Short mmCIF file of C-alpha atoms in Angstrom, two decimals:
data_model
loop_
_atom_site.label_atom_id
_atom_site.label_comp_id
_atom_site.label_asym_id
_atom_site.label_seq_id
_atom_site.Cartn_x
_atom_site.Cartn_y
_atom_site.Cartn_z
CA MET A 1 44.42 39.08 89.61
CA LYS A 2 44.39 38.58 85.96
CA ARG A 3 45.37 34.76 84.67
CA ARG A 4 48.08 34.26 82.24
CA MET A 5 47.15 32.43 79.29
CA PRO A 6 50.14 29.35 78.88
CA ASN A 7 52.22 29.59 76.21
CA LYS A 8 51.16 26.88 74.53
CA GLN A 9 47.92 28.08 73.75
CA LEU A 10 49.03 31.83 72.92
CA ARG A 11 51.07 29.95 70.42
CA GLY A 12 47.91 27.82 69.43
CA LEU A 13 45.91 31.52 69.21
CA THR A 14 48.37 33.03 67.37
CA LEU A 15 48.77 30.68 64.54
CA LEU A 16 44.97 30.63 63.96
CA ALA A 17 45.33 33.98 63.55
CA ILE A 18 48.01 33.82 60.85
CA LEU A 19 46.00 31.12 59.22
CA ALA A 20 42.28 33.03 59.43
CA ALA A 21 44.74 36.47 57.92
CA GLY A 22 45.96 34.42 55.31
CA GLN A 23 42.43 32.85 54.29
CA ALA A 24 40.93 36.19 54.13
CA ALA A 25 43.25 37.63 52.06
CA ALA A 26 43.04 34.63 49.80
CA GLN A 27 39.40 35.14 49.71
CA SER A 28 39.37 38.95 49.04
CA ALA A 29 41.86 38.04 45.98
CA THR A 30 39.91 35.67 44.29
CA PRO A 31 36.85 37.70 43.11
CA ALA A 32 39.24 39.53 40.84
CA SER A 33 41.08 36.58 39.78
CA SER A 34 38.39 34.22 38.81
CA THR A 35 36.88 37.39 37.10
CA ALA A 36 39.88 37.79 35.04
CA ALA A 37 39.99 34.54 34.19
CA ALA A 38 36.57 34.13 32.83
CA CYS A 39 36.59 37.09 30.62
CA LYS A 40 35.70 35.98 27.02
CA GLY A 41 36.40 39.31 25.68
CA THR A 42 36.28 42.88 26.30
CA ILE A 43 33.84 45.57 24.65
CA TYR A 44 34.48 49.34 25.00
CA LEU A 45 31.50 51.43 25.66
CA SER A 46 31.54 54.75 24.68
CA PHE A 47 28.76 57.55 24.83
CA ASP A 48 28.98 60.49 22.78
CA THR A 49 26.93 63.83 24.06
CA GLY A 50 23.17 64.77 22.86
CA SER A 51 20.50 65.69 24.29
CA GLN A 52 21.55 64.52 27.74
CA SER A 53 18.26 63.01 28.95
CA GLN A 54 19.64 59.73 29.55
CA ALA A 55 23.05 61.19 30.88
CA GLU A 56 22.29 60.02 34.79
CA LEU A 57 21.15 56.92 33.91
CA ILE A 58 23.69 56.14 32.31
CA GLU A 59 26.21 57.09 34.74
CA GLN A 60 24.23 54.96 37.44
CA THR A 61 23.74 51.88 35.06
CA LEU A 62 28.08 51.84 34.39
CA LEU A 63 28.35 52.32 38.39
CA ARG A 64 25.74 49.19 39.43
CA HIS A 65 27.86 46.83 36.79
CA HIS A 66 31.18 48.69 37.79
CA ILE A 67 31.99 49.55 34.54
CA LYS A 68 34.56 51.89 33.46
CA ALA A 69 33.35 53.68 29.67
CA THR A 70 34.75 56.38 27.39
CA PHE A 71 32.70 59.72 26.65
CA PHE A 72 33.28 61.72 23.48
CA LEU A 73 32.08 65.82 24.79
CA ALA A 74 30.78 68.43 22.86
CA ASN A 75 28.51 71.79 23.63
CA GLU A 76 25.19 70.18 22.68
CA LYS A 77 22.12 71.84 23.26
CA THR A 78 20.18 69.42 26.28
CA ILE A 79 16.72 69.13 27.70
CA HIS A 80 16.89 71.55 30.12
CA GLY A 81 17.95 74.18 27.34
CA ASP A 82 21.36 74.66 28.19
CA TYR A 83 24.29 73.20 26.50
CA SER A 84 26.17 70.52 27.74
CA LEU A 85 29.64 71.82 28.86
CA ASP A 86 27.65 74.53 30.34
CA PRO A 87 28.66 75.12 34.24
CA GLY A 88 25.09 73.72 34.94
CA TRP A 89 26.56 70.06 34.08
CA GLN A 90 30.03 70.45 35.93
CA PRO A 91 28.80 67.83 38.63
CA LEU A 92 28.21 65.42 36.02
CA TRP A 93 31.56 65.76 34.62
CA LYS A 94 33.56 66.00 38.04
CA ARG A 95 31.65 62.62 39.10
CA LEU A 96 32.08 60.91 36.05
CA ALA A 97 36.00 61.91 36.17
CA ALA A 98 36.41 60.83 39.38
CA GLU A 99 34.59 57.30 39.01
CA GLY A 100 37.74 56.32 36.57
CA HIS A 101 35.97 57.04 33.14
CA ALA A 102 38.00 58.43 30.13
CA PHE A 103 37.23 61.01 27.83
CA GLY A 104 37.72 62.72 24.28
CA THR A 105 36.74 65.98 22.01
CA HIS A 106 33.79 65.57 19.88
CA THR A 107 34.57 69.08 18.71
CA PHE A 108 33.13 72.01 20.94
CA ASP A 109 30.69 73.19 18.57
CA HIS A 110 29.81 69.42 17.41
CA VAL A 111 31.31 70.41 13.58
CA TYR A 112 30.75 68.04 10.85
CA VAL A 113 32.88 68.11 7.90
CA VAL A 114 31.24 68.50 4.67
CA ARG A 115 34.61 67.82 1.90
CA ASP A 116 38.23 68.29 1.55
CA LEU A 117 39.38 71.56 -0.16
CA PRO A 118 42.90 72.52 -1.79
CA GLY A 119 45.82 73.07 0.64
CA ASP A 120 44.72 71.25 3.53
CA LYS A 121 41.99 73.09 4.00
CA ILE A 122 38.60 71.89 5.19
CA GLU A 123 34.96 72.63 4.88
CA VAL A 124 33.09 72.20 7.66
CA ARG A 125 29.43 72.75 9.40
CA PRO A 126 29.06 73.27 13.10
CA GLN A 127 25.72 72.43 14.40
CA PHE A 128 25.70 74.45 17.32
CA GLY A 129 27.61 78.17 18.19
CA ALA A 130 27.45 81.41 16.43
CA GLN A 131 28.32 79.98 13.31
CA ALA A 132 25.69 77.07 13.11
CA GLY A 133 24.33 75.68 9.76
CA LYS A 134 27.18 77.61 8.30
CA LYS A 135 29.59 76.26 5.80
CA LEU A 136 33.19 77.40 6.71
CA GLN A 137 36.53 77.00 5.59
CA TRP A 138 38.91 75.83 7.75
CA THR A 139 42.65 75.45 8.17
CA PRO A 140 43.82 72.29 9.96
CA ALA A 141 44.90 74.73 12.79
CA GLN A 142 41.35 76.21 13.26
CA TYR A 143 40.05 72.43 13.78
CA CYS A 144 42.81 72.19 16.18
CA GLU A 145 41.76 75.03 17.86
CA GLU A 146 38.32 73.60 17.92
CA MET A 147 39.00 70.01 19.59
CA THR A 148 41.18 71.72 22.13
CA ARG A 149 38.49 74.49 23.29
CA VAL A 150 36.57 70.84 24.85
CA ASP A 151 39.86 70.60 26.37
CA HIS A 152 40.43 73.81 28.15
CA ARG A 153 37.01 73.80 29.13
CA PHE A 154 36.96 69.85 30.40
CA GLU A 155 39.87 71.01 32.48
CA GLU A 156 38.30 73.87 34.18
CA MET A 157 35.17 71.98 35.18
CA THR A 158 37.28 68.92 36.51
CA GLY A 159 40.58 70.08 36.99
CA ARG A 160 42.00 67.57 34.78
CA LYS A 161 42.52 66.81 31.42
CA LEU A 162 41.11 65.09 28.12
CA ASP A 163 42.52 61.66 27.04
CA PRO A 164 44.77 62.12 23.54
CA LEU A 165 41.03 60.57 21.92
CA TRP A 166 38.64 62.22 19.11
CA ARG A 167 35.82 61.09 17.62
CA ALA A 168 34.22 63.57 14.33
CA PRO A 169 30.47 63.98 15.09
CA GLY A 170 29.00 61.36 12.71
CA GLY A 171 31.90 59.49 12.48
CA LYS A 172 32.57 61.40 8.73
CA LEU A 173 36.47 61.58 8.16
CA THR A 174 38.00 63.18 4.70
CA PRO A 175 42.16 62.76 4.51
CA ASN A 176 42.52 66.32 5.04
CA LEU A 177 40.37 66.13 8.68
CA LEU A 178 41.99 62.91 9.70
CA LYS A 179 45.58 64.54 9.16
CA ALA A 180 44.02 67.74 11.24
CA GLY A 181 43.75 65.51 14.28
CA GLN A 182 46.71 63.72 13.95
CA ALA A 183 48.43 66.81 13.79
CA CYS A 184 46.61 68.19 17.09
CA GLY A 185 47.46 64.85 19.08
CA TYR A 186 44.86 63.35 19.04
CA ALA A 187 43.74 59.68 17.82
CA HIS A 188 40.40 59.11 16.07
CA VAL A 189 37.74 56.63 17.47
CA ALA A 190 35.37 55.15 15.40
CA TRP A 191 33.06 51.84 16.41
CA ALA A 192 32.64 48.51 15.08
CA PRO A 193 30.00 47.83 12.85
CA ALA A 194 28.10 45.66 15.76
CA GLY A 195 28.61 48.51 17.58
CA PHE A 196 26.80 51.13 15.93
CA SER A 197 23.64 51.11 18.94
CA GLY A 198 21.22 52.81 16.57
CA ASP A 199 19.93 55.27 19.03
CA GLU A 200 19.68 57.64 16.34
CA LEU A 201 17.43 55.67 14.18
CA PRO A 202 13.49 56.24 13.97
CA SER A 203 12.45 53.76 16.75
CA ASP A 204 8.89 52.59 14.48
CA LYS A 205 11.27 50.75 12.38
CA PHE A 206 14.17 50.00 14.29
CA PRO A 207 12.25 49.25 17.49
CA ASN A 208 14.65 48.81 21.27
CA GLU A 209 13.70 45.12 21.07
CA SER A 210 15.39 44.23 17.42
CA LEU A 211 18.71 46.68 18.42
CA LEU A 212 19.06 44.88 21.48
CA LYS A 213 19.34 41.82 19.89
CA LYS A 214 21.18 42.40 16.82
CA ALA A 215 23.80 43.88 19.57
CA LEU A 216 24.22 40.77 21.72
CA ALA A 217 24.28 38.76 18.79
CA GLY A 218 26.99 40.67 17.07
CA LEU A 219 29.18 42.32 19.21
CA LYS A 220 32.71 40.88 19.46
CA ASP A 221 35.92 40.52 21.65
CA GLY A 222 37.63 44.28 21.07
CA ASP A 223 34.41 45.97 19.92
CA ILE A 224 33.90 49.19 20.38
CA PHE A 225 30.25 50.51 20.92
CA LEU A 226 28.92 53.93 20.50
CA ALA A 227 25.68 55.51 22.34
CA HIS A 228 24.39 59.08 22.88
CA MET A 229 23.75 60.39 26.59
CA GLY A 230 20.49 61.28 24.63
CA ILE A 231 18.70 61.93 21.59
CA TRP A 232 16.41 64.56 20.40
CA SER A 233 14.79 63.10 17.32
CA ARG A 234 13.94 59.32 18.68
CA GLN A 235 10.66 58.52 20.13
CA ASP A 236 11.24 55.78 22.14
CA PRO A 237 14.26 56.28 24.05
CA TRP A 238 17.12 54.02 23.61
CA ALA A 239 19.35 53.39 27.20
CA PRO A 240 15.83 53.17 29.34
CA ALA A 241 15.14 50.09 27.44
CA VAL A 242 18.18 48.56 25.88
CA LEU A 243 21.77 49.36 28.25
CA GLU A 244 20.98 47.36 31.04
CA PRO A 245 19.66 44.30 29.36
CA LEU A 246 22.57 44.87 27.00
CA ILE A 247 25.61 45.01 29.82
CA THR A 248 23.60 42.00 31.70
CA GLY A 249 23.13 40.21 28.43
CA LEU A 250 27.15 40.86 27.65
CA GLU A 251 28.21 39.97 31.09
CA GLN A 252 26.07 36.33 30.82
CA LYS A 253 28.46 35.74 27.52
CA GLY A 254 31.35 36.54 29.66
CA PHE A 255 32.41 39.70 28.15
CA CYS A 256 34.10 42.31 30.54
CA PHE A 257 34.09 46.07 30.33
CA ALA A 258 37.21 48.89 29.89
CA THR A 259 37.90 52.30 28.97
CA LEU A 260 39.99 52.99 25.46
CA ARG A 261 43.06 53.70 27.42
CA GLU A 262 43.13 49.63 27.68
CA HIS A 263 41.93 48.92 23.85
CA PRO A 264 45.04 47.49 21.72
CA ALA A 265 44.77 50.45 19.02
CA TYR A 266 45.18 53.08 21.91
CA ARG A 267 46.88 52.26 24.83
CA HIS A 268 50.23 52.99 23.62
CA LEU A 269 49.34 56.77 23.94
CA PHE A 270 49.15 56.19 27.68
CA ALA A 271 52.62 54.07 27.98
CA GLY A 272 54.35 55.07 30.97
CA GLY A 273 51.39 57.69 31.95
CA LYS A 274 51.60 59.48 28.69
CA GLU A 275 48.21 61.50 28.92
CA ARG A 276 47.16 65.07 28.06
#
């Protein structure tokens, strides 16, 4: 026959269980609160599409450090001979979306602006697509259609729409181009002077070690950082050598990381769940 535990002993064990549960809850809450308290500033990492040679490495590095970043997408030629918004890249974009990153448009054919024309028109030059290398005269509506092509393709691949953000190829803007983007519902995102990774520069003149040193010394709270998911022209690739030590170095200096959804200049676009 089972012996019944005395009420006094039972009450004591119950109290111990409650105290233990409370202590466990407090301990689980501590890392988040201590991290927030220790954060001396926020850096906003952003990545534009490119050759995609570093795509998986970037994804895994961000996962390892529990960092959310912002990606700007164009349909660029990749190291696999396809294009970055082709079906073969769908798994990557689906994973990145599920992991909580933010996404903006970089124009579908990576269209550079050349100059403004009369009547709000814009002279442009696509880098890819059927009109690659040609100078074209576009209306604001045509440029808007070019930006939203990325949105439609991204939604087909991931089931969600882009965030209302865009970045002009090369970062080059004109007054007409900026107005065209605003009229289309996108806020343009540039980068901080110290946030230029330099991954587009020749590696013999700008070695990775010097780019890392410059970024660690110059980045400050609120800065937007720009790199690419692979650059064709750079002989010594930037990401394998710089990304991990850059993140680690910034963490050691007390910086936290966030997507542009949390940036002071853009977070109003997402207030009350206002996403595209």
